[in-house]
mmCIF file of C-alpha atoms in Angstrom:
data_model
loop_
_atom_site.group_PDB
_atom_site.id
_atom_site.type_symbol
_atom_site.label_atom_id
_atom_site.label_comp_id
_atom_site.label_asym_id
_atom_site.label_seq_id
_atom_site.Cartn_x
_atom_site.Cartn_y
_atom_site.Cartn_z
ATOM 1 C CA MET A 1 3.039 -61.381 47.678
ATOM 2 C CA ALA A 2 -3.436 -72.449 46.383
ATOM 3 C CA HIS A 3 -6.243 -72.231 43.925
ATOM 4 C CA PRO A 4 -9.564 -73.837 44.788
ATOM 5 C CA THR A 5 -10.277 -77.057 42.885
ATOM 6 C CA ARG A 6 -12.869 -76.468 40.271
ATOM 7 C CA PRO A 7 -15.995 -78.691 40.902
ATOM 8 C CA MET A 8 -16.736 -81.227 38.192
ATOM 9 C CA ALA A 9 -20.252 -82.141 36.875
ATOM 10 C CA PHE A 10 -20.856 -85.755 36.105
ATOM 11 C CA ALA A 11 -23.563 -86.955 33.671
ATOM 12 C CA ALA A 12 -25.725 -89.943 34.630
ATOM 13 C CA ALA A 13 -25.640 -92.862 32.183
ATOM 14 C CA VAL A 14 -28.749 -93.425 30.054
ATOM 15 C CA VAL A 15 -29.883 -97.071 30.326
ATOM 16 C CA ALA A 16 -31.473 -98.696 27.246
ATOM 17 C CA ILE A 17 -34.177 -101.273 28.076
ATOM 18 C CA ALA A 18 -34.367 -104.408 25.918
ATOM 19 C CA ALA A 19 -37.693 -105.098 24.217
ATOM 20 C CA LEU A 20 -39.199 -108.557 24.603
ATOM 21 C CA ALA A 21 -40.747 -110.308 21.590
ATOM 22 C CA ALA A 22 -44.487 -110.852 22.077
ATOM 23 C CA CYS A 23 -44.651 -114.162 20.251
ATOM 24 C CA SER A 24 -41.410 -115.802 21.329
ATOM 25 C CA SER A 25 -39.759 -116.885 24.540
ATOM 26 C CA ALA A 26 -36.354 -115.784 23.132
ATOM 27 C CA THR A 27 -34.926 -112.534 24.477
ATOM 28 C CA VAL A 28 -34.012 -109.843 21.982
ATOM 29 C CA THR A 29 -31.194 -107.516 23.135
ATOM 30 C CA ALA A 30 -31.392 -103.904 21.973
ATOM 31 C CA THR A 31 -28.228 -102.001 21.072
ATOM 32 C CA PRO A 32 -27.719 -99.189 23.624
ATOM 33 C CA ALA A 33 -28.131 -95.708 22.229
ATOM 34 C CA ALA A 34 -25.088 -93.391 22.302
ATOM 35 C CA GLU A 35 -24.886 -91.268 25.449
ATOM 36 C CA PRO A 36 -25.732 -87.613 24.797
ATOM 37 C CA ALA A 37 -23.174 -85.081 26.011
ATOM 38 C CA LEU A 38 -24.757 -83.170 28.843
ATOM 39 C CA ALA A 39 -23.863 -79.576 29.592
ATOM 40 C CA PRO A 40 -22.805 -78.750 33.178
ATOM 41 C CA SER A 41 -25.754 -77.892 35.321
ATOM 42 C CA SER A 42 -26.341 -74.271 36.213
ATOM 43 C CA ALA A 43 -25.837 -75.190 39.881
ATOM 44 C CA ALA A 44 -22.368 -76.605 39.171
ATOM 45 C CA ALA A 45 -21.430 -73.582 37.065
ATOM 46 C CA ALA A 46 -22.644 -71.233 39.767
ATOM 47 C CA SER A 47 -20.473 -72.983 42.381
ATOM 48 C CA THR A 48 -17.238 -72.307 40.477
ATOM 49 C CA PRO A 49 -15.326 -69.722 42.535
ATOM 50 C CA ALA A 50 -14.617 -66.460 40.784
ATOM 51 C CA PRO A 51 -11.028 -65.115 40.868
ATOM 52 C CA PRO A 52 -10.482 -62.397 43.468
ATOM 53 C CA ALA A 53 -11.042 -58.897 42.163
ATOM 54 C CA GLU A 54 -7.897 -56.789 41.892
ATOM 55 C CA LEU A 55 -7.765 -53.816 44.218
ATOM 56 C CA THR A 56 -7.194 -50.324 42.955
ATOM 57 C CA VAL A 57 -4.631 -48.169 44.742
ATOM 58 C CA ALA A 58 -7.477 -46.316 46.475
ATOM 59 C CA ASP A 59 -9.084 -49.607 47.572
ATOM 60 C CA PHE A 60 -5.751 -50.851 48.904
ATOM 61 C CA VAL A 61 -5.200 -47.679 50.919
ATOM 62 C CA ASP A 62 -8.737 -47.895 52.307
ATOM 63 C CA ARG A 63 -8.184 -51.486 53.405
ATOM 64 C CA PHE A 64 -4.628 -51.285 54.728
ATOM 65 C CA GLY A 65 -4.080 -47.598 55.478
ATOM 66 C CA PRO A 66 -3.844 -45.902 58.873
ATOM 67 C CA THR A 67 -6.942 -45.839 61.024
ATOM 68 C CA THR A 68 -8.175 -43.218 63.426
ATOM 69 C CA GLY A 69 -8.460 -43.874 67.111
ATOM 70 C CA ASP A 70 -6.202 -45.820 69.434
ATOM 71 C CA MET A 71 -2.899 -47.212 68.205
ATOM 72 C CA VAL A 72 -3.147 -50.873 67.165
ATOM 73 C CA TRP A 73 -0.204 -53.070 68.127
ATOM 74 C CA LEU A 74 0.748 -56.342 66.430
ATOM 75 C CA SER A 75 2.866 -59.294 67.466
ATOM 76 C CA GLY A 76 5.667 -60.503 65.199
ATOM 77 C CA ALA A 77 3.412 -63.258 63.837
ATOM 78 C CA GLU A 78 0.681 -60.713 63.121
ATOM 79 C CA VAL A 79 3.174 -58.524 61.224
ATOM 80 C CA GLU A 80 4.000 -61.550 59.045
ATOM 81 C CA ASP A 81 0.281 -62.139 58.469
ATOM 82 C CA GLU A 82 -0.221 -58.485 57.570
ATOM 83 C CA PHE A 83 2.712 -58.663 55.139
ATOM 84 C CA HIS A 84 1.228 -61.666 53.333
ATOM 85 C CA ALA A 85 -2.257 -60.122 53.242
ATOM 86 C CA ALA A 86 -0.857 -56.898 51.751
ATOM 87 C CA ALA A 87 1.235 -58.853 49.238
ATOM 88 C CA ALA A 88 -1.804 -60.853 48.095
ATOM 89 C CA ALA A 89 -3.787 -57.652 47.468
ATOM 90 C CA PHE A 90 -0.927 -55.392 46.303
ATOM 91 C CA PRO A 91 -2.167 -53.339 43.326
ATOM 92 C CA LEU A 92 1.257 -52.593 41.813
ATOM 93 C CA ASP A 93 2.899 -55.279 39.687
ATOM 94 C CA LEU A 94 6.204 -56.881 40.576
ATOM 95 C CA PRO A 95 8.852 -57.022 37.828
ATOM 96 C CA ALA A 96 8.323 -59.778 35.260
ATOM 97 C CA GLY A 97 9.243 -63.161 36.734
ATOM 98 C CA TYR A 98 9.450 -61.940 40.343
ATOM 99 C CA THR A 99 7.221 -63.418 43.045
ATOM 100 C CA TRP A 100 6.372 -62.537 46.611
ATOM 101 C CA PRO A 101 8.602 -64.216 49.208
ATOM 102 C CA THR A 102 7.531 -66.678 51.862
ATOM 103 C CA GLY A 103 8.658 -64.357 54.645
ATOM 104 C CA LEU A 104 10.294 -61.081 55.614
ATOM 105 C CA SER A 105 13.950 -60.452 54.902
ATOM 106 C CA ARG A 106 14.703 -59.315 58.419
ATOM 107 C CA SER A 107 14.191 -60.852 61.793
ATOM 108 C CA LEU A 108 11.527 -59.174 63.878
ATOM 109 C CA GLY A 109 13.977 -59.454 66.761
ATOM 110 C CA THR A 110 12.965 -59.339 70.391
ATOM 111 C CA VAL A 111 10.377 -56.589 70.036
ATOM 112 C CA THR A 112 7.007 -57.984 71.057
ATOM 113 C CA GLU A 113 4.791 -55.258 69.628
ATOM 114 C CA TYR A 114 4.780 -53.451 66.299
ATOM 115 C CA GLN A 115 2.506 -50.765 64.986
ATOM 116 C CA ARG A 116 -0.265 -51.798 62.646
ATOM 117 C CA GLY A 117 0.997 -51.127 59.122
ATOM 118 C CA THR A 118 4.505 -52.512 59.638
ATOM 119 C CA GLY A 119 3.728 -55.541 57.466
ATOM 120 C CA VAL A 120 2.178 -53.311 54.791
ATOM 121 C CA ALA A 121 5.275 -51.113 54.779
ATOM 122 C CA GLU A 122 7.463 -54.211 54.422
ATOM 123 C CA ALA A 123 5.398 -55.278 51.401
ATOM 124 C CA TYR A 124 5.942 -51.891 49.773
ATOM 125 C CA LEU A 125 9.682 -51.992 50.500
ATOM 126 C CA TYR A 126 9.915 -55.462 48.941
ATOM 127 C CA TRP A 127 8.123 -54.217 45.821
ATOM 128 C CA GLU A 128 10.447 -51.204 45.680
ATOM 129 C CA ALA A 129 13.622 -53.265 46.092
ATOM 130 C CA ALA A 130 12.479 -55.863 43.547
ATOM 131 C CA HIS A 131 12.114 -53.164 40.870
ATOM 132 C CA ALA A 132 15.438 -51.655 41.910
ATOM 133 C CA THR A 133 17.102 -55.063 41.502
ATOM 134 C CA ALA A 134 15.486 -55.642 38.110
ATOM 135 C CA ALA A 135 16.585 -52.181 36.966
ATOM 136 C CA TYR A 136 20.154 -52.767 38.099
ATOM 137 C CA ALA A 137 20.265 -56.169 36.394
ATOM 138 C CA ASP A 138 19.046 -54.611 33.144
ATOM 139 C CA SER A 139 21.738 -51.955 33.380
ATOM 140 C CA ARG A 140 24.444 -54.597 33.921
ATOM 141 C CA SER A 141 23.262 -56.430 30.802
ATOM 142 C CA GLY A 142 23.509 -53.213 28.790
ATOM 143 C CA ASP A 143 19.749 -52.701 28.377
ATOM 144 C CA MET A 144 19.500 -49.158 29.669
ATOM 145 C CA VAL A 145 16.099 -48.612 28.046
ATOM 146 C CA SER A 146 14.591 -51.371 30.203
ATOM 147 C CA ALA A 147 16.578 -50.233 33.227
ATOM 148 C CA VAL A 148 15.239 -46.680 33.043
ATOM 149 C CA ALA A 149 11.721 -48.027 32.413
ATOM 150 C CA GLN A 150 11.970 -49.995 35.678
ATOM 151 C CA VAL A 151 13.126 -46.856 37.480
ATOM 152 C CA GLU A 152 10.147 -44.945 36.082
ATOM 153 C CA VAL A 153 7.889 -47.608 37.617
ATOM 154 C CA LEU A 154 9.712 -47.005 40.906
ATOM 155 C CA VAL A 155 9.113 -43.268 40.611
ATOM 156 C CA ASP A 156 5.386 -43.820 40.061
ATOM 157 C CA GLY A 157 5.179 -46.169 43.027
ATOM 158 C CA TYR A 158 7.131 -43.792 45.229
ATOM 159 C CA ALA A 159 4.685 -41.009 44.360
ATOM 160 C CA SER A 160 1.691 -43.153 45.335
ATOM 161 C CA PRO A 161 -0.113 -43.201 48.696
ATOM 162 C CA ILE A 162 0.881 -46.852 49.046
ATOM 163 C CA ARG A 163 4.341 -45.563 49.905
ATOM 164 C CA SER A 164 3.479 -42.398 51.769
ATOM 165 C CA MET A 165 0.906 -43.896 54.136
ATOM 166 C CA TYR A 166 3.660 -45.715 56.049
ATOM 167 C CA VAL A 167 7.091 -45.228 54.417
ATOM 168 C CA ASP A 168 8.750 -41.798 54.534
ATOM 169 C CA PRO A 169 5.324 -40.230 55.218
ATOM 170 C CA GLU A 170 6.736 -36.714 55.574
ATOM 171 C CA GLU A 171 8.861 -36.859 52.401
ATOM 172 C CA PRO A 172 6.871 -35.238 49.559
ATOM 173 C CA GLY A 173 7.871 -37.123 46.427
ATOM 174 C CA THR A 174 10.541 -35.364 44.383
ATOM 175 C CA ASP A 175 11.547 -33.213 47.377
ATOM 176 C CA SER A 176 12.707 -36.273 49.317
ATOM 177 C CA GLU A 177 16.314 -37.216 49.891
ATOM 178 C CA TYR A 178 15.639 -40.693 48.476
ATOM 179 C CA TYR A 179 14.328 -39.234 45.217
ATOM 180 C CA ARG A 180 17.161 -36.730 44.824
ATOM 181 C CA SER A 181 20.014 -39.047 45.772
ATOM 182 C CA VAL A 182 18.787 -42.396 44.393
ATOM 183 C CA LEU A 183 15.935 -42.156 41.893
ATOM 184 C CA GLU A 184 16.980 -39.020 40.029
ATOM 185 C CA PRO A 185 20.508 -40.318 39.241
ATOM 186 C CA ALA A 186 18.978 -43.644 38.139
ATOM 187 C CA LEU A 187 16.635 -41.845 35.741
ATOM 188 C CA ASN A 188 19.757 -40.286 34.232
ATOM 189 C CA GLY A 189 21.486 -43.661 33.832
ATOM 190 C CA ASP A 190 23.521 -43.804 37.057
ATOM 191 C CA LEU A 191 22.285 -46.838 39.006
ATOM 192 C CA GLU A 192 25.142 -47.063 41.509
ATOM 193 C CA PRO A 193 23.188 -45.200 44.218
ATOM 194 C CA LEU A 194 20.282 -47.610 43.638
ATOM 195 C CA LEU A 195 22.683 -50.529 44.063
ATOM 196 C CA HIS A 196 23.892 -49.281 47.428
ATOM 197 C CA ALA A 197 20.487 -48.091 48.646
ATOM 198 C CA GLN A 198 18.449 -51.203 47.886
ATOM 199 C CA VAL A 199 19.872 -53.867 45.574
ATOM 200 C CA ALA A 200 22.677 -54.944 47.927
ATOM 201 C CA SER A 201 20.242 -55.430 50.788
ATOM 202 C CA PHE A 202 17.745 -57.284 48.573
ATOM 203 C CA ILE A 203 20.184 -59.872 47.275
ATOM 204 C CA SER A 204 21.771 -60.375 50.694
ATOM 205 C CA THR A 205 18.658 -62.451 51.496
ATOM 206 C CA ASP A 206 18.998 -65.944 50.032
ATOM 207 C CA GLU A 207 15.328 -66.272 49.084
ATOM 208 C CA TYR A 208 15.244 -62.856 47.419
ATOM 209 C CA LEU A 209 18.436 -63.624 45.491
ATOM 210 C CA ALA A 210 16.800 -66.846 44.254
ATOM 211 C CA ILE A 211 13.645 -64.970 43.239
ATOM 212 C CA ALA A 212 15.724 -62.540 41.171
ATOM 213 C CA ALA A 213 17.615 -65.454 39.610
ATOM 214 C CA GLN A 214 14.425 -67.259 38.616
ATOM 215 C CA ALA A 215 13.393 -64.059 36.822
ATOM 216 C CA GLY A 216 16.677 -64.128 34.918
ATOM 217 C CA ASP A 217 18.351 -61.405 36.991
ATOM 218 C CA GLU A 218 21.428 -63.209 38.240
ATOM 219 C CA ILE A 219 23.676 -60.691 39.946
ATOM 220 C CA ARG A 220 26.927 -62.411 40.820
ATOM 221 C CA VAL A 221 27.778 -61.322 44.298
ATOM 222 C CA GLY A 222 31.445 -60.521 44.738
ATOM 223 C CA THR A 223 31.940 -59.161 41.231
ATOM 224 C CA GLU A 224 29.661 -56.127 41.523
ATOM 225 C CA GLY A 225 31.767 -54.136 44.003
ATOM 226 C CA PHE A 226 30.205 -55.594 47.121
ATOM 227 C CA SER A 227 30.052 -58.877 48.951
ATOM 228 C CA ARG A 228 27.431 -60.948 50.736
ATOM 229 C CA SER A 229 29.788 -60.998 53.711
ATOM 230 C CA VAL A 230 29.723 -57.814 55.765
ATOM 231 C CA ASP A 231 33.280 -58.454 56.934
ATOM 232 C CA ASP A 232 34.557 -58.914 53.373
ATOM 233 C CA GLN A 233 32.943 -55.802 51.953
ATOM 234 C CA PRO A 234 35.725 -54.051 50.000
ATOM 235 C CA GLY A 235 36.313 -50.447 50.973
ATOM 236 C CA ASP A 236 33.280 -50.013 53.191
ATOM 237 C CA PRO A 237 32.872 -52.790 55.796
ATOM 238 C CA GLY A 238 29.402 -53.181 57.164
ATOM 239 C CA TYR A 239 27.568 -50.961 54.721
ATOM 240 C CA ILE A 240 25.087 -53.681 53.733
ATOM 241 C CA GLU A 241 23.880 -53.878 57.316
ATOM 242 C CA ASP A 242 23.882 -50.079 57.524
ATOM 243 C CA VAL A 243 21.621 -49.922 54.461
ATOM 244 C CA ARG A 244 19.240 -52.475 55.962
ATOM 245 C CA VAL A 245 19.012 -50.476 59.175
ATOM 246 C CA GLU A 246 18.442 -47.295 57.185
ATOM 247 C CA LEU A 247 15.546 -48.895 55.306
ATOM 248 C CA GLU A 248 14.020 -50.031 58.580
ATOM 249 C CA HIS A 249 14.208 -46.458 59.858
ATOM 250 C CA ARG A 250 12.058 -45.363 56.905
ATOM 251 C CA ILE A 251 9.110 -46.979 58.691
ATOM 252 C CA PRO A 252 8.097 -44.579 61.476
ATOM 253 C CA SER A 253 8.194 -45.991 64.979
ATOM 254 C CA GLU A 254 5.718 -43.521 66.416
#
């Protein structure tokens, strides 16, 4: 996932006119009266932009969900635009202190056309991975109550149509492999599968790592059983890239 400048109303000064003495050529200067405080005009108040209304989940799906008819194809730049539009309207909250990034974590490569919805799916996956990272950070700090609460937010989001309209569309909630192998263990206090499924990929992006750090979730890479370097990954070289590819495959290509 700039604010308009609020217009200002300016009051006109009230000018006091000096009275002239009828019987004398001398000029008498009157003391100016104090300026009254004027309320902003109704026109100025009416011109103040209202904050954008938050979308409900149903509204979001209506706006960004699949459409009937011919397939719509997007360029890489249009996918980025779709991602930012979905992030700006996303109805599910990010973890406390987290913000939307300036761009996608992965290169759009040499593909020149993407299905409509790819940017929306990327926004959901960012939201999902942000909560996974916050949950893992809470678990590392010993706050398992907060960690499990973050996972419960993940479960609710995974069960929503925001996920199923583009990501794992044929996986019905708790019957999905992701739920059974990642979310269910996390609900029971085992966040290692969540680390390997999403957290490692999230913090392998410099901007995302910085976003987590600004929220107070500093995960020191290299001391958590994995490394930012694919070549240096202890015990399982290349798995970070494998996880990223796996997440990309969750977005249908047809």
